[in-house]
Tab-separated table of C-alpha atoms in Angstrom:
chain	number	residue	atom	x	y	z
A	7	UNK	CA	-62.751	-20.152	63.843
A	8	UNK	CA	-62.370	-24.279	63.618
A	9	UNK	CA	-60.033	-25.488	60.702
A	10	UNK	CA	-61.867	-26.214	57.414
A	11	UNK	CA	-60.447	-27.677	53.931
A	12	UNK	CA	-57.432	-29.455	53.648
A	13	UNK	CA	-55.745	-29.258	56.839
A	14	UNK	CA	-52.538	-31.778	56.766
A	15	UNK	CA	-51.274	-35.316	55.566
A	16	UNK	CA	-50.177	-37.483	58.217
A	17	UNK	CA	-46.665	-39.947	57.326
A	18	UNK	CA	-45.400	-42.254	59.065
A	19	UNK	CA	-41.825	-42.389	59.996
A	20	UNK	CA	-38.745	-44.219	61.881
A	21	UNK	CA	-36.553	-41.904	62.596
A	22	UNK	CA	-38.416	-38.428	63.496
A	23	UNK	CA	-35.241	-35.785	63.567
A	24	UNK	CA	-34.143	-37.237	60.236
A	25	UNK	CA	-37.478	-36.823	58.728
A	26	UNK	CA	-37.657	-33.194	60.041
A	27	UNK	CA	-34.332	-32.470	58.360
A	28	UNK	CA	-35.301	-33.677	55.397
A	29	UNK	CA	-38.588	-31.744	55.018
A	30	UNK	CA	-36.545	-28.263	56.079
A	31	UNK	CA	-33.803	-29.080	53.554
A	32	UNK	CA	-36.281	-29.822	50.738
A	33	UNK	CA	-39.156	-28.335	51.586
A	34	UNK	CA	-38.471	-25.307	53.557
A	35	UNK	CA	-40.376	-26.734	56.828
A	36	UNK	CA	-39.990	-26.238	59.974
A	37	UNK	CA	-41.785	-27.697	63.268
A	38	UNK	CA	-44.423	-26.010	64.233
A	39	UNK	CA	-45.799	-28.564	66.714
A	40	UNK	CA	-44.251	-31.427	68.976
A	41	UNK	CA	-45.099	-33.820	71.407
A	42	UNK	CA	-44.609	-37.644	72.675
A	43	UNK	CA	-46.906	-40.303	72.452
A	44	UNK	CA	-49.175	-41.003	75.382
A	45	UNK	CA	-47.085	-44.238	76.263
A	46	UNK	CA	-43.570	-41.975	76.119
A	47	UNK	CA	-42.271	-44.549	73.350
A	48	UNK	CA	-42.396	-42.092	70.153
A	49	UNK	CA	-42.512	-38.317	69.466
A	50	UNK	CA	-45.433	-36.863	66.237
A	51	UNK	CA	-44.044	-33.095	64.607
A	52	UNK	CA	-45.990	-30.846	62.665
A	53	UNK	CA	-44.340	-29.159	59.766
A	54	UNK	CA	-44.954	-26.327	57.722
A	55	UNK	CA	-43.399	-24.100	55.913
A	56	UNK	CA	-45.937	-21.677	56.680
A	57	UNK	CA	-47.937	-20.397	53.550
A	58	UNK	CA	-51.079	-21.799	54.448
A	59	UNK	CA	-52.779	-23.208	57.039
A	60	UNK	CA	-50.965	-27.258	56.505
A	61	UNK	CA	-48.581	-29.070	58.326
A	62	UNK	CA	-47.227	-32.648	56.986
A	63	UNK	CA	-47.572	-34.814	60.414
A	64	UNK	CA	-44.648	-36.941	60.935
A	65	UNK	CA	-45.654	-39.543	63.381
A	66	UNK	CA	-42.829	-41.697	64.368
A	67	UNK	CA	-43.120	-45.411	64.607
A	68	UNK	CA	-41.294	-48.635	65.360
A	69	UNK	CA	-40.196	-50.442	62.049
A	70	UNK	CA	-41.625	-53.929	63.085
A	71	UNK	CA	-44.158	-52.980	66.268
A	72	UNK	CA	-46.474	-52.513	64.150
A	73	UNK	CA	-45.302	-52.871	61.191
A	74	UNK	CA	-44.849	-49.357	59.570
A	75	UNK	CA	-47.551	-48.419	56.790
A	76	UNK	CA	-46.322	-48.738	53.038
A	77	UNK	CA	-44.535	-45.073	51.927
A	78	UNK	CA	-45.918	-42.701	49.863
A	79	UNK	CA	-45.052	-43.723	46.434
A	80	UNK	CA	-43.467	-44.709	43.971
A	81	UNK	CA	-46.122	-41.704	41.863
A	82	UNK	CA	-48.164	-41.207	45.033
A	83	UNK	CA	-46.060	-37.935	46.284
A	84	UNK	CA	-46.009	-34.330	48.229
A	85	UNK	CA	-45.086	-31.624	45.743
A	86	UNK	CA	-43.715	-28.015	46.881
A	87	UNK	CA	-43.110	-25.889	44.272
A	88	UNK	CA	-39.496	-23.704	44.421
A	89	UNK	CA	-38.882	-20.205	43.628
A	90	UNK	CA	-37.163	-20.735	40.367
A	91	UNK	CA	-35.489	-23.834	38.372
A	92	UNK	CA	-32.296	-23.156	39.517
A	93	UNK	CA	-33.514	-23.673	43.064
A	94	UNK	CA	-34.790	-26.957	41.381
A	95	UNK	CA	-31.594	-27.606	40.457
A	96	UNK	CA	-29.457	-26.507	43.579
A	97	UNK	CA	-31.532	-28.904	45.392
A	98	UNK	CA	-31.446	-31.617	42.783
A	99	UNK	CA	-27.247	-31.426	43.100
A	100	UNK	CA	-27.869	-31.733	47.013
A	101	UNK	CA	-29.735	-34.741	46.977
A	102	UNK	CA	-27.519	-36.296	44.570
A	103	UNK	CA	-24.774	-35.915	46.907
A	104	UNK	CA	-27.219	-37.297	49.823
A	105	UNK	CA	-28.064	-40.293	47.611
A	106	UNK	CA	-32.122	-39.198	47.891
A	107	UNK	CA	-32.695	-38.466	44.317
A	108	UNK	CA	-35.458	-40.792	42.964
A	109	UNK	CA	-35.605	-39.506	39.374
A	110	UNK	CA	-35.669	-36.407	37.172
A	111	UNK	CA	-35.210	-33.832	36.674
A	112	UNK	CA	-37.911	-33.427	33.562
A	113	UNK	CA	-39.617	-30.372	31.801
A	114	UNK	CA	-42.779	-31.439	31.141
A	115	UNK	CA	-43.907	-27.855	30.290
A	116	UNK	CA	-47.192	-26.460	31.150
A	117	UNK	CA	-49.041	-27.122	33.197
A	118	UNK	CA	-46.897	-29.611	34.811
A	119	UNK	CA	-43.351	-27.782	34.722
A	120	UNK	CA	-40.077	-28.744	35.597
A	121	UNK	CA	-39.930	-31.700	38.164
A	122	UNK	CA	-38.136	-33.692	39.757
A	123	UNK	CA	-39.136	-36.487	42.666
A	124	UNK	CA	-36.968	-37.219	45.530
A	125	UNK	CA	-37.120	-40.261	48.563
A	126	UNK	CA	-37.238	-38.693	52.049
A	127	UNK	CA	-35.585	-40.997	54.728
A	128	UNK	CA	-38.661	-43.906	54.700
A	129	UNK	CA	-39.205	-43.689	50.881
A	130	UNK	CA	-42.034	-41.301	50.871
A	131	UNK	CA	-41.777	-39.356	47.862
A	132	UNK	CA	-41.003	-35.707	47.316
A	133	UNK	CA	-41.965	-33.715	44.356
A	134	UNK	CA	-40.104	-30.490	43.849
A	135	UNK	CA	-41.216	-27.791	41.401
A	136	UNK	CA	-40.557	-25.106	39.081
A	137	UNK	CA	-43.544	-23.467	36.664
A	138	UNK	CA	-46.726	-25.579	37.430
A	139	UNK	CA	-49.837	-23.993	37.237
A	140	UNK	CA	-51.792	-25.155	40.347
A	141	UNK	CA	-52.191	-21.372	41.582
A	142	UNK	CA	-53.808	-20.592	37.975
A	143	UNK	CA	-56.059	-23.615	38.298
A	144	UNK	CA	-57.048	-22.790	41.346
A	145	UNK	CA	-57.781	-19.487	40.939
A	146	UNK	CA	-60.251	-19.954	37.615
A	147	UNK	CA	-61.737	-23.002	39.163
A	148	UNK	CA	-65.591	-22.735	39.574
């Protein structure tokens, strides 16, 4: 059966192994799919961190040849919820130390949760969770 909803969100990137760290520190990702560009010069990974049927596409680029697309934020994010806050918060001390935190964290109770937002290697943004209520939304939706 072909693929059918929501299937992935493609970012560009510079540097492709730091990107992939990133996502499997963060996000619990891991590459699912990898391959080179048809000219050799840059490499495209598929991540997931295998829930669901999505992948975040990191396509690697040149900084300047063209010049790389704007990143995904300052709001404009991908959020992965966590296990529990103090998951939120073990992470949250980790990218401290890495010098990735963007801002947060924040209880913003429900629906939204606790939050906090994080810049991956090219300043796309990272949203990680605790206690938002997508699943319920979801679920009751019409």
């Amino acid at each position: 059966m072909p693929d059918v909803g929501l299937t992935h969100i493609a970012l560009p990137v510079t540097d492709l192994d730091a990107s992939i760290a990133f996502y499997a520190t963060y996000a619990r990702m891991e590459v699912v799919h990898r391959r080179r560009s048809r000219d050799g010069r840059h490499e495209t990974a598929w991540l997931s961190d295998r829930t669901r049927p999505f992948a975040i596409v990191l396509s690697e680029r040149d900084r300047l040849d063209p010049p790389l697309d704007p990143p995904l934020g300052p709001f404009a994010h991908l959020g992965v919820a966590c296990a529990s806050r103090a998951e939120v918060d073990r992470l949250v001390a980790r990218a401290r130390e890495e010098g990735c935190l963007a801002s947060g964290p924040e209880n913003s109770g429900p629906p939204v949760g606790y939050w906090v937002f994080l810049r991956d290697p090219d300043g796309h943004t990272l949203e990680l969770s605790f206690g938002q209520e997508v699943a319920q939304a979801v679920g009751t939706a019409p």
